[in-house]
């Protein structure tokens, strides 16, 4: 087994905290009620979902919507568009296409600083 350096240990600890706060939020969720969010995180993906929703995604027919939620769906820096039969997401912060439903192996962004930075810029 590989010995982790100090920075790798620190990263592993931070990821572990994120995992546990996500599990807490998921297990305390009730019918129609807002999930409880750990006080240690200033903004959660759930809070972002409540504060921003893409008008393009909201108007898509169900068969075109991404199968699972991911960070870009709640980010004000994400620009969603429909190209033919495909849905694509362009990130204005990274200046590149981040997601397209046309690529079967397209991996969505699960964690990103973009939503937090966009929120800070808006203040």
PDB file of C-alpha atoms in Angstrom:
ATOM      1  CA  UNK A   1       0.000   0.000   0.000  1.00  0.00           C
ATOM      2  CA  UNK A   2       1.316   3.464  -0.914  1.00  0.00           C
ATOM      3  CA  UNK A   3       2.169   5.844   1.946  1.00  0.00           C
ATOM      4  CA  UNK A   4       0.272   9.119   1.572  1.00  0.00           C
ATOM      5  CA  UNK A   5       2.038  12.459   1.848  1.00  0.00           C
ATOM      6  CA  UNK A   6       0.718  15.159   4.194  1.00  0.00           C
ATOM      7  CA  UNK A   7      -1.176  16.956   1.433  1.00  0.00           C
ATOM      8  CA  UNK A   8      -2.755  13.700   0.236  1.00  0.00           C
ATOM      9  CA  UNK A   9      -3.821  12.920   3.820  1.00  0.00           C
ATOM     10  CA  UNK A  10      -5.334  16.381   4.105  1.00  0.00           C
ATOM     11  CA  UNK A  11      -7.195  15.982   0.813  1.00  0.00           C
ATOM     12  CA  UNK A  12      -8.469  12.565   1.867  1.00  0.00           C
ATOM     13  CA  UNK A  13      -9.724  14.054   5.162  1.00  0.00           C
ATOM     14  CA  UNK A  14     -11.512  16.902   3.353  1.00  0.00           C
ATOM     15  CA  UNK A  15     -13.168  14.479   0.915  1.00  0.00           C
ATOM     16  CA  UNK A  16     -14.207  12.300   3.835  1.00  0.00           C
ATOM     17  CA  UNK A  17     -15.848  15.321   5.521  1.00  0.00           C
ATOM     18  CA  UNK A  18     -17.689  16.142   2.286  1.00  0.00           C
ATOM     19  CA  UNK A  19     -18.923  12.565   2.014  1.00  0.00           C
ATOM     20  CA  UNK A  20     -20.167  12.525   5.601  1.00  0.00           C
ATOM     21  CA  UNK A  21     -21.959  15.890   5.301  1.00  0.00           C
ATOM     22  CA  UNK A  22     -23.656  14.669   2.112  1.00  0.00           C
ATOM     23  CA  UNK A  23     -24.773  11.480   3.866  1.00  0.00           C
ATOM     24  CA  UNK A  24     -26.164  13.515   6.781  1.00  0.00           C
ATOM     25  CA  UNK A  25     -28.134  15.733   4.411  1.00  0.00           C
ATOM     26  CA  UNK A  26     -29.473  12.739   2.486  1.00  0.00           C
ATOM     27  CA  UNK A  27     -30.540  10.781   5.567  1.00  0.00           C
ATOM     28  CA  UNK A  28     -32.324  13.722   7.215  1.00  0.00           C
ATOM     29  CA  UNK A  29     -34.372  14.583   4.134  1.00  0.00           C
ATOM     30  CA  UNK A  30     -38.154  14.190   4.559  1.00  0.00           C
ATOM     31  CA  UNK A  31     -41.164  14.402   2.232  1.00  0.00           C
ATOM     32  CA  UNK A  32     -41.109  17.871   0.668  1.00  0.00           C
ATOM     33  CA  UNK A  33     -38.988  19.352   3.467  1.00  0.00           C
ATOM     34  CA  UNK A  34     -35.612  20.945   2.893  1.00  0.00           C
ATOM     35  CA  UNK A  35     -32.692  18.717   3.869  1.00  0.00           C
ATOM     36  CA  UNK A  36     -30.622  19.598   6.899  1.00  0.00           C
ATOM     37  CA  UNK A  37     -27.222  20.891   5.821  1.00  0.00           C
ATOM     38  CA  UNK A  38     -24.080  20.770   7.886  1.00  0.00           C
ATOM     39  CA  UNK A  39     -23.211  24.165   9.342  1.00  0.00           C
ATOM     40  CA  UNK A  40     -19.575  23.633   8.364  1.00  0.00           C
ATOM     41  CA  UNK A  41     -20.373  24.062   4.664  1.00  0.00           C
ATOM     42  CA  UNK A  42     -21.210  27.672   3.686  1.00  0.00           C
ATOM     43  CA  UNK A  43     -23.274  26.655   0.672  1.00  0.00           C
ATOM     44  CA  UNK A  44     -24.424  23.233  -0.410  1.00  0.00           C
ATOM     45  CA  UNK A  45     -25.533  21.953  -3.786  1.00  0.00           C
ATOM     46  CA  UNK A  46     -29.057  21.745  -2.369  1.00  0.00           C
ATOM     47  CA  UNK A  47     -28.981  25.427  -1.409  1.00  0.00           C
ATOM     48  CA  UNK A  48     -27.695  26.309  -4.877  1.00  0.00           C
ATOM     49  CA  UNK A  49     -30.547  24.342  -6.424  1.00  0.00           C
ATOM     50  CA  UNK A  50     -32.967  26.454  -4.444  1.00  0.00           C
ATOM     51  CA  UNK A  51     -31.259  29.705  -5.416  1.00  0.00           C
ATOM     52  CA  UNK A  52     -30.620  29.072  -9.133  1.00  0.00           C
ATOM     53  CA  UNK A  53     -32.281  26.932 -11.762  1.00  0.00           C
ATOM     54  CA  UNK A  54     -31.429  27.100 -15.445  1.00  0.00           C
ATOM     55  CA  UNK A  55     -34.420  28.289 -17.498  1.00  0.00           C
ATOM     56  CA  UNK A  56     -33.243  26.079 -20.365  1.00  0.00           C
ATOM     57  CA  UNK A  57     -33.150  22.959 -18.177  1.00  0.00           C
ATOM     58  CA  UNK A  58     -36.527  23.796 -16.630  1.00  0.00           C
ATOM     59  CA  UNK A  59     -38.090  23.982 -20.113  1.00  0.00           C
ATOM     60  CA  UNK A  60     -36.566  20.772 -21.491  1.00  0.00           C
ATOM     61  CA  UNK A  61     -38.846  17.822 -22.104  1.00  0.00           C
ATOM     62  CA  UNK A  62     -38.119  15.016 -19.608  1.00  0.00           C
ATOM     63  CA  UNK A  63     -36.470  12.764 -22.215  1.00  0.00           C
ATOM     64  CA  UNK A  64     -33.776  15.396 -22.901  1.00  0.00           C
ATOM     65  CA  UNK A  65     -32.935  16.213 -19.273  1.00  0.00           C
ATOM     66  CA  UNK A  66     -29.739  14.688 -17.825  1.00  0.00           C
ATOM     67  CA  UNK A  67     -30.487  11.450 -16.008  1.00  0.00           C
ATOM     68  CA  UNK A  68     -28.854  12.549 -12.741  1.00  0.00           C
ATOM     69  CA  UNK A  69     -28.310  15.939 -11.130  1.00  0.00           C
ATOM     70  CA  UNK A  70     -24.786  17.350 -11.080  1.00  0.00           C
ATOM     71  CA  UNK A  71     -23.078  20.615 -10.139  1.00  0.00           C
ATOM     72  CA  UNK A  72     -23.460  22.432 -13.465  1.00  0.00           C
ATOM     73  CA  UNK A  73     -27.242  22.116 -13.289  1.00  0.00           C
ATOM     74  CA  UNK A  74     -27.297  24.598 -10.386  1.00  0.00           C
ATOM     75  CA  UNK A  75     -24.468  26.900 -11.469  1.00  0.00           C
ATOM     76  CA  UNK A  76     -25.199  30.400 -12.784  1.00  0.00           C
ATOM     77  CA  UNK A  77     -21.944  30.231 -14.793  1.00  0.00           C
ATOM     78  CA  UNK A  78     -23.265  27.247 -16.771  1.00  0.00           C
ATOM     79  CA  UNK A  79     -24.828  28.033 -20.132  1.00  0.00           C
ATOM     80  CA  UNK A  80     -27.179  25.249 -21.249  1.00  0.00           C
ATOM     81  CA  UNK A  81     -28.182  24.780 -24.860  1.00  0.00           C
ATOM     82  CA  UNK A  82     -29.846  22.294 -27.165  1.00  0.00           C
ATOM     83  CA  UNK A  83     -27.945  21.283 -30.311  1.00  0.00           C
ATOM     84  CA  UNK A  84     -30.107  19.029 -32.464  1.00  0.00           C
ATOM     85  CA  UNK A  85     -31.129  16.137 -30.236  1.00  0.00           C
ATOM     86  CA  UNK A  86     -28.325  16.765 -27.742  1.00  0.00           C
ATOM     87  CA  UNK A  87     -28.216  18.915 -24.643  1.00  0.00           C
ATOM     88  CA  UNK A  88     -24.906  20.606 -23.917  1.00  0.00           C
ATOM     89  CA  UNK A  89     -23.463  22.706 -21.116  1.00  0.00           C
ATOM     90  CA  UNK A  90     -20.830  25.372 -21.707  1.00  0.00           C
ATOM     91  CA  UNK A  91     -18.939  26.644 -18.654  1.00  0.00           C
ATOM     92  CA  UNK A  92     -18.300  30.370 -18.875  1.00  0.00           C
ATOM     93  CA  UNK A  93     -15.649  30.148 -16.147  1.00  0.00           C
ATOM     94  CA  UNK A  94     -13.578  27.408 -17.787  1.00  0.00           C
ATOM     95  CA  UNK A  95     -14.532  28.586 -21.275  1.00  0.00           C
ATOM     96  CA  UNK A  96     -15.271  25.122 -22.620  1.00  0.00           C
ATOM     97  CA  UNK A  97     -18.055  22.643 -23.179  1.00  0.00           C
ATOM     98  CA  UNK A  98     -18.345  20.623 -19.995  1.00  0.00           C
ATOM     99  CA  UNK A  99     -21.164  18.199 -20.738  1.00  0.00           C
ATOM    100  CA  UNK A 100     -23.028  16.901 -23.744  1.00  0.00           C
ATOM    101  CA  UNK A 101     -25.681  14.221 -23.833  1.00  0.00           C
ATOM    102  CA  UNK A 102     -24.436  13.243 -27.313  1.00  0.00           C
ATOM    103  CA  UNK A 103     -21.363  11.558 -25.800  1.00  0.00           C
ATOM    104  CA  UNK A 104     -22.334   8.335 -24.078  1.00  0.00           C
ATOM    105  CA  UNK A 105     -19.207   8.402 -21.922  1.00  0.00           C
ATOM    106  CA  UNK A 106     -19.623  12.054 -20.896  1.00  0.00           C
ATOM    107  CA  UNK A 107     -18.797  12.332 -17.199  1.00  0.00           C
ATOM    108  CA  UNK A 108     -20.614  15.187 -15.428  1.00  0.00           C
ATOM    109  CA  UNK A 109     -18.853  17.540 -13.011  1.00  0.00           C
ATOM    110  CA  UNK A 110     -19.600  16.458  -9.444  1.00  0.00           C
ATOM    111  CA  UNK A 111     -17.572  19.056  -7.531  1.00  0.00           C
ATOM    112  CA  UNK A 112     -16.496  22.477  -8.730  1.00  0.00           C
ATOM    113  CA  UNK A 113     -15.729  25.902  -7.266  1.00  0.00           C
ATOM    114  CA  UNK A 114     -17.671  27.587 -10.084  1.00  0.00           C
ATOM    115  CA  UNK A 115     -21.036  27.873  -8.292  1.00  0.00           C
ATOM    116  CA  UNK A 116     -19.378  29.364  -5.222  1.00  0.00           C
ATOM    117  CA  UNK A 117     -17.283  31.812  -7.253  1.00  0.00           C
ATOM    118  CA  UNK A 118     -20.286  32.877  -9.336  1.00  0.00           C
ATOM    119  CA  UNK A 119     -22.261  33.440  -6.141  1.00  0.00           C
ATOM    120  CA  UNK A 120     -19.441  35.554  -4.678  1.00  0.00           C
ATOM    121  CA  UNK A 121     -19.189  37.635  -7.872  1.00  0.00           C
ATOM    122  CA  UNK A 122     -22.931  38.301  -7.728  1.00  0.00           C
ATOM    123  CA  UNK A 123     -22.653  39.796  -4.229  1.00  0.00           C
TER     124      UNK A 123
END
